[in-house]
PDB file of C-alpha atoms in Angstrom:
ATOM      1  CA  SER A 131     -25.167 -22.860  -0.043  1.00  0.00           C
ATOM      2  CA  ARG A 132     -25.589 -26.576  -0.585  1.00  0.00           C
ATOM      3  CA  GLY A 133     -27.594 -26.006  -3.792  1.00  0.00           C
ATOM      4  CA  ASP A 134     -24.719 -24.015  -5.255  1.00  0.00           C
ATOM      5  CA  ALA A 135     -22.270 -26.754  -4.267  1.00  0.00           C
ATOM      6  CA  SER A 136     -24.439 -29.388  -5.970  1.00  0.00           C
ATOM      7  CA  ALA A 137     -24.574 -27.357  -9.169  1.00  0.00           C
ATOM      8  CA  ALA A 138     -20.824 -26.753  -8.973  1.00  0.00           C
ATOM      9  CA  LYS A 139     -20.191 -30.492  -8.515  1.00  0.00           C
ATOM     10  CA  GLN A 140     -22.269 -31.261 -11.593  1.00  0.00           C
ATOM     11  CA  LEU A 141     -20.412 -28.628 -13.633  1.00  0.00           C
ATOM     12  CA  PHE A 142     -17.078 -29.890 -12.288  1.00  0.00           C
ATOM     13  CA  GLY A 143     -17.928 -33.422 -13.383  1.00  0.00           C
ATOM     14  CA  GLU A 144     -18.847 -32.154 -16.834  1.00  0.00           C
ATOM     15  CA  PHE A 145     -15.674 -30.048 -16.882  1.00  0.00           C
ATOM     16  CA  LEU A 146     -13.407 -33.002 -16.128  1.00  0.00           C
ATOM     17  CA  ASN A 147     -15.143 -35.259 -18.637  1.00  0.00           C
ATOM     18  CA  TYR A 148     -15.130 -32.684 -21.408  1.00  0.00           C
ATOM     19  CA  PRO A 149     -12.295 -33.213 -23.925  1.00  0.00           C
ATOM     20  CA  ALA A 150     -11.292 -29.530 -23.760  1.00  0.00           C
ATOM     21  CA  THR A 151     -10.146 -30.068 -20.154  1.00  0.00           C
ATOM     22  CA  ARG A 152      -6.887 -31.443 -21.504  1.00  0.00           C
ATOM     23  CA  GLY A 153      -5.781 -27.918 -22.321  1.00  0.00           C
ATOM     24  CA  LYS A 154      -6.792 -26.440 -18.971  1.00  0.00           C
ATOM     25  CA  SER A 155      -4.196 -25.319 -16.483  1.00  0.00           C
ATOM     26  CA  ALA A 156      -3.744 -26.883 -13.069  1.00  0.00           C
ATOM     27  CA  THR A 157      -4.962 -23.580 -11.604  1.00  0.00           C
ATOM     28  CA  GLU A 158      -8.227 -23.773 -13.560  1.00  0.00           C
ATOM     29  CA  ILE A 159      -8.770 -27.419 -12.623  1.00  0.00           C
ATOM     30  CA  ALA A 160      -7.939 -26.845  -8.941  1.00  0.00           C
ATOM     31  CA  ARG A 161     -10.236 -23.800  -8.782  1.00  0.00           C
ATOM     32  CA  ALA A 162     -13.088 -25.779 -10.348  1.00  0.00           C
ATOM     33  CA  ALA A 163     -12.500 -28.669  -7.935  1.00  0.00           C
ATOM     34  CA  PHE A 164     -12.472 -26.418  -4.860  1.00  0.00           C
ATOM     35  CA  MET A 165     -15.622 -24.596  -5.973  1.00  0.00           C
ATOM     36  CA  ALA A 166     -17.324 -27.977  -6.372  1.00  0.00           C
ATOM     37  CA  GLU A 167     -16.123 -29.057  -2.919  1.00  0.00           C
ATOM     38  CA  GLU A 168     -14.095 -31.838  -4.524  1.00  0.00           C
ATOM     39  CA  TRP A 169     -11.413 -31.343  -1.887  1.00  0.00           C
ATOM     40  CA  SER A 170      -9.222 -34.352  -2.707  1.00  0.00           C
ATOM     41  CA  LYS A 171      -9.067 -33.468  -6.393  1.00  0.00           C
ATOM     42  CA  GLY A 172      -8.374 -29.820  -5.607  1.00  0.00           C
ATOM     43  CA  MET A 173      -5.598 -30.672  -3.176  1.00  0.00           C
ATOM     44  CA  SER A 174      -4.048 -33.180  -5.585  1.00  0.00           C
ATOM     45  CA  VAL A 175      -3.900 -30.643  -8.419  1.00  0.00           C
ATOM     46  CA  ALA A 176      -3.215 -27.473  -6.367  1.00  0.00           C
ATOM     47  CA  PRO A 177       0.551 -28.035  -5.885  1.00  0.00           C
ATOM     48  CA  GLU A 178       0.901 -27.772  -9.672  1.00  0.00           C
ATOM     49  CA  ALA A 179      -1.248 -24.621  -9.770  1.00  0.00           C
ATOM     50  CA  ASP A 180      -0.045 -21.021  -9.675  1.00  0.00           C
ATOM     51  CA  GLN A 181       1.372 -20.589  -6.165  1.00  0.00           C
ATOM     52  CA  LYS A 182       0.723 -16.845  -6.321  1.00  0.00           C
ATOM     53  CA  ASP A 183      -2.992 -17.289  -6.992  1.00  0.00           C
ATOM     54  CA  ALA A 184      -4.794 -15.910  -3.912  1.00  0.00           C
ATOM     55  CA  ASP A 185      -7.796 -18.218  -4.276  1.00  0.00           C
ATOM     56  CA  ILE A 186      -5.778 -21.396  -4.746  1.00  0.00           C
ATOM     57  CA  LEU A 187      -3.628 -20.553  -1.711  1.00  0.00           C
ATOM     58  CA  PHE A 188      -6.746 -19.770   0.330  1.00  0.00           C
ATOM     59  CA  TRP A 189      -8.384 -23.092  -0.550  1.00  0.00           C
ATOM     60  CA  MET A 190      -5.174 -24.974   0.200  1.00  0.00           C
ATOM     61  CA  GLY A 191      -5.098 -23.276   3.602  1.00  0.00           C
ATOM     62  CA  TYR A 192      -8.756 -24.017   4.253  1.00  0.00           C
ATOM     63  CA  CYS A 193      -8.396 -27.671   3.284  1.00  0.00           C
ATOM     64  CA  SER A 194      -5.236 -28.010   5.383  1.00  0.00           C
ATOM     65  CA  GLU A 195      -6.978 -26.432   8.369  1.00  0.00           C
ATOM     66  CA  MET A 196     -10.071 -28.622   8.082  1.00  0.00           C
ATOM     67  CA  GLY A 197      -8.453 -31.828   6.846  1.00  0.00           C
ATOM     68  CA  TYR A 198     -10.483 -31.779   3.634  1.00  0.00           C
ATOM     69  CA  GLY A 199      -8.808 -33.831   0.938  1.00  0.00           C
ATOM     70  CA  CYS A 200      -5.597 -34.028   2.960  1.00  0.00           C
ATOM     71  CA  GLU A 201      -4.319 -34.585   6.468  1.00  0.00           C
ATOM     72  CA  LYS A 202      -5.172 -31.793   8.883  1.00  0.00           C
ATOM     73  CA  ASP A 203      -2.102 -29.556   9.114  1.00  0.00           C
ATOM     74  CA  GLY A 204      -2.423 -26.285  10.994  1.00  0.00           C
ATOM     75  CA  GLY A 205       1.102 -25.173  10.125  1.00  0.00           C
ATOM     76  CA  ALA A 206       0.407 -25.603   6.414  1.00  0.00           C
ATOM     77  CA  ALA A 207      -2.891 -23.752   6.834  1.00  0.00           C
ATOM     78  CA  ILE A 208      -1.028 -20.793   8.346  1.00  0.00           C
ATOM     79  CA  ARG A 209       1.543 -20.783   5.523  1.00  0.00           C
ATOM     80  CA  TYR A 210      -1.130 -20.912   2.820  1.00  0.00           C
ATOM     81  CA  TYR A 211      -3.315 -18.284   4.518  1.00  0.00           C
ATOM     82  CA  ARG A 212      -0.288 -16.018   4.895  1.00  0.00           C
ATOM     83  CA  GLY A 213       0.572 -16.464   1.198  1.00  0.00           C
ATOM     84  CA  SER A 214      -3.006 -15.859   0.115  1.00  0.00           C
ATOM     85  CA  ALA A 215      -3.373 -12.827   2.395  1.00  0.00           C
ATOM     86  CA  GLY A 216      -0.137 -11.454   0.951  1.00  0.00           C
ATOM     87  CA  VAL A 217      -1.651 -11.388  -2.525  1.00  0.00           C
ATOM     88  CA  GLY A 218      -4.945  -9.875  -1.462  1.00  0.00           C
ATOM     89  CA  ASN A 219      -7.386 -12.555  -0.282  1.00  0.00           C
ATOM     90  CA  GLU A 220      -9.441 -10.925   2.490  1.00  0.00           C
ATOM     91  CA  THR A 221     -10.898 -14.168   3.840  1.00  0.00           C
ATOM     92  CA  ALA A 222      -7.421 -15.653   4.186  1.00  0.00           C
ATOM     93  CA  LYS A 223      -6.300 -12.481   5.962  1.00  0.00           C
ATOM     94  CA  PHE A 224      -9.236 -12.733   8.382  1.00  0.00           C
ATOM     95  CA  ASN A 225      -8.609 -16.443   9.048  1.00  0.00           C
ATOM     96  CA  LEU A 226      -4.913 -15.737   9.613  1.00  0.00           C
ATOM     97  CA  ALA A 227      -5.755 -12.904  12.015  1.00  0.00           C
ATOM     98  CA  VAL A 228      -8.057 -15.176  14.045  1.00  0.00           C
ATOM     99  CA  LYS A 229      -5.331 -17.811  14.271  1.00  0.00           C
ATOM    100  CA  LEU A 230      -2.762 -15.216  15.360  1.00  0.00           C
ATOM    101  CA  GLU A 231      -5.197 -13.789  17.911  1.00  0.00           C
ATOM    102  CA  THR A 232      -5.844 -17.169  19.496  1.00  0.00           C
ATOM    103  CA  GLY A 233      -2.502 -18.862  18.906  1.00  0.00           C
ATOM    104  CA  SER A 234      -4.238 -21.661  17.041  1.00  0.00           C
ATOM    105  CA  ASP A 235      -1.634 -23.602  15.011  1.00  0.00           C
ATOM    106  CA  CYS A 236       0.904 -20.812  15.506  1.00  0.00           C
ATOM    107  CA  GLU A 237       2.524 -18.602  18.080  1.00  0.00           C
ATOM    108  CA  LYS A 238       0.009 -16.101  19.462  1.00  0.00           C
ATOM    109  CA  ASN A 239       0.647 -12.616  18.049  1.00  0.00           C
ATOM    110  CA  VAL A 240      -2.069 -10.209  19.137  1.00  0.00           C
ATOM    111  CA  SER A 241      -0.427  -7.103  17.665  1.00  0.00           C
ATOM    112  CA  GLU A 242      -0.195  -8.675  14.192  1.00  0.00           C
ATOM    113  CA  ALA A 243      -3.761  -9.960  14.509  1.00  0.00           C
ATOM    114  CA  ILE A 244      -5.085  -6.506  15.458  1.00  0.00           C
ATOM    115  CA  SER A 245      -3.136  -4.946  12.596  1.00  0.00           C
ATOM    116  CA  LEU A 246      -4.694  -7.398  10.107  1.00  0.00           C
ATOM    117  CA  PHE A 247      -8.203  -6.870  11.540  1.00  0.00           C
ATOM    118  CA  GLU A 248      -7.762  -3.077  11.360  1.00  0.00           C
ATOM    119  CA  GLU A 249      -6.518  -3.295   7.786  1.00  0.00           C
ATOM    120  CA  LEU A 250      -9.591  -5.302   6.808  1.00  0.00           C
ATOM    121  CA  ALA A 251     -11.984  -3.168   8.863  1.00  0.00           C
ATOM    122  CA  SER A 252     -10.664   0.030   7.284  1.00  0.00           C
ATOM    123  CA  ILE A 253     -11.611  -1.238   3.815  1.00  0.00           C
ATOM    124  CA  GLY A 254     -15.133  -2.155   4.930  1.00  0.00           C
ATOM    125  CA  ALA A 255     -14.876  -5.846   5.867  1.00  0.00           C
ATOM    126  CA  VAL A 256     -17.875  -6.130   8.191  1.00  0.00           C
ATOM    127  CA  ASP A 257     -16.718  -9.304   9.970  1.00  0.00           C
ATOM    128  CA  ALA A 258     -13.427  -7.608  10.837  1.00  0.00           C
ATOM    129  CA  GLN A 259     -15.253  -4.472  12.001  1.00  0.00           C
ATOM    130  CA  LYS A 260     -17.487  -6.510  14.319  1.00  0.00           C
ATOM    131  CA  HIS A 261     -14.575  -8.575  15.571  1.00  0.00           C
ATOM    132  CA  LEU A 262     -12.510  -5.486  16.385  1.00  0.00           C
ATOM    133  CA  ALA A 263     -15.507  -3.878  18.076  1.00  0.00           C
ATOM    134  CA  ASP A 264     -15.909  -6.965  20.259  1.00  0.00           C
ATOM    135  CA  ILE A 265     -12.180  -7.067  21.047  1.00  0.00           C
ATOM    136  CA  TYR A 266     -12.139  -3.414  22.160  1.00  0.00           C
ATOM    137  CA  ARG A 267     -15.426  -3.744  24.085  1.00  0.00           C
ATOM    138  CA  VAL A 268     -14.305  -6.807  26.051  1.00  0.00           C
ATOM    139  CA  GLY A 269     -10.721  -5.689  26.628  1.00  0.00           C
ATOM    140  CA  GLU A 270      -9.210  -9.129  27.253  1.00  0.00           C
ATOM    141  CA  ILE A 271      -6.417  -9.122  24.678  1.00  0.00           C
ATOM    142  CA  VAL A 272      -6.067  -5.355  24.289  1.00  0.00           C
ATOM    143  CA  GLU A 273      -6.826  -2.469  26.583  1.00  0.00           C
ATOM    144  CA  LYS A 274     -10.574  -1.879  26.725  1.00  0.00           C
ATOM    145  CA  ASP A 275     -11.478   1.078  24.498  1.00  0.00           C
ATOM    146  CA  LEU A 276     -15.190   1.744  24.209  1.00  0.00           C
ATOM    147  CA  SER A 277     -14.699   4.634  21.785  1.00  0.00           C
ATOM    148  CA  LYS A 278     -12.891   2.345  19.318  1.00  0.00           C
ATOM    149  CA  SER A 279     -15.462  -0.357  19.944  1.00  0.00           C
ATOM    150  CA  PHE A 280     -18.295   2.059  19.170  1.00  0.00           C
ATOM    151  CA  LYS A 281     -16.511   3.276  16.027  1.00  0.00           C
ATOM    152  CA  TRP A 282     -16.260  -0.246  14.606  1.00  0.00           C
ATOM    153  CA  TYR A 283     -19.815  -1.251  15.592  1.00  0.00           C
ATOM    154  CA  GLN A 284     -21.082   1.909  13.948  1.00  0.00           C
ATOM    155  CA  ALA A 285     -19.099   1.172  10.776  1.00  0.00           C
ATOM    156  CA  ALA A 286     -20.499  -2.370  10.595  1.00  0.00           C
ATOM    157  CA  GLY A 287     -23.964  -1.177  11.605  1.00  0.00           C
ATOM    158  CA  SER A 288     -24.000   1.351   8.767  1.00  0.00           C
ATOM    159  CA  THR A 289     -24.028  -1.623   6.374  1.00  0.00           C
ATOM    160  CA  GLY A 290     -27.208  -2.916   8.021  1.00  0.00           C
ATOM    161  CA  ASP A 291     -25.539  -5.632  10.106  1.00  0.00           C
ATOM    162  CA  ALA A 292     -28.205  -6.409  12.725  1.00  0.00           C
ATOM    163  CA  TYR A 293     -25.844  -7.357  15.572  1.00  0.00           C
ATOM    164  CA  SER A 294     -23.803  -4.173  15.112  1.00  0.00           C
ATOM    165  CA  CYS A 295     -26.934  -2.027  14.936  1.00  0.00           C
ATOM    166  CA  ARG A 296     -28.112  -3.495  18.262  1.00  0.00           C
ATOM    167  CA  MET A 297     -24.702  -2.822  19.773  1.00  0.00           C
ATOM    168  CA  VAL A 298     -24.673   0.815  18.580  1.00  0.00           C
ATOM    169  CA  GLY A 299     -28.118   1.222  20.126  1.00  0.00           C
ATOM    170  CA  TRP A 300     -26.834  -0.311  23.364  1.00  0.00           C
ATOM    171  CA  PHE A 301     -23.850   2.088  23.389  1.00  0.00           C
ATOM    172  CA  TYR A 302     -26.151   5.094  22.967  1.00  0.00           C
ATOM    173  CA  GLU A 303     -28.635   3.781  25.526  1.00  0.00           C
ATOM    174  CA  ASN A 304     -25.926   3.287  28.161  1.00  0.00           C
ATOM    175  CA  GLY A 305     -23.520   6.084  27.233  1.00  0.00           C
ATOM    176  CA  HIS A 306     -20.590   3.727  26.647  1.00  0.00           C
ATOM    177  CA  GLY A 307     -17.908   5.225  24.420  1.00  0.00           C
ATOM    178  CA  VAL A 308     -20.366   7.866  23.293  1.00  0.00           C
ATOM    179  CA  GLY A 309     -22.758  10.333  24.910  1.00  0.00           C
ATOM    180  CA  LYS A 310     -25.983   8.830  26.265  1.00  0.00           C
ATOM    181  CA  ASP A 311     -28.797   9.467  23.784  1.00  0.00           C
ATOM    182  CA  ALA A 312     -32.113   7.599  24.077  1.00  0.00           C
ATOM    183  CA  ALA A 313     -33.390   8.880  20.706  1.00  0.00           C
ATOM    184  CA  LYS A 314     -30.309   7.665  18.837  1.00  0.00           C
ATOM    185  CA  ALA A 315     -30.429   4.383  20.737  1.00  0.00           C
ATOM    186  CA  LYS A 316     -33.955   3.836  19.481  1.00  0.00           C
ATOM    187  CA  ASP A 317     -33.010   4.796  15.902  1.00  0.00           C
ATOM    188  CA  TRP A 318     -30.364   2.091  15.816  1.00  0.00           C
TER     189      TRP A 318
END
């Protein structure tokens, strides 16, 4: 939220002006800058930071994608997201999957995108669960599969996600991918 960003900016300013900053690593300084939305500072320090740090790579990808603190560079965004995803950053993995799905800034690769979404969905990433459910329900980039769609809506709905709960109710109400059941539709 904006309030958090304002507090982070204040702390970042204090951090940079504090004499102890001299001993801080580029990774620590870049992380503090990114958290404070000081994009230019983060991007200027990040190349010196640990290039295996998932968060630093994610922020470099995000800034490259958006043109925050640097020129917009979709190819760099893909490289950084791929690096960050490779060392465990789930948001970078999701962003990479979306780009692969759409062919934004890279060659379209639906099978890799689906694989990344399924990997995330299987560990409980609600956004990936909803996205997969939508993909399988619509059937534009993969074969329509209402059973898989229902499975992923139900997984996301079990976390309390309102959209997914409505969709599970709709599936039960209409008998799509699951047996028609008015009582269960109402429960969801």
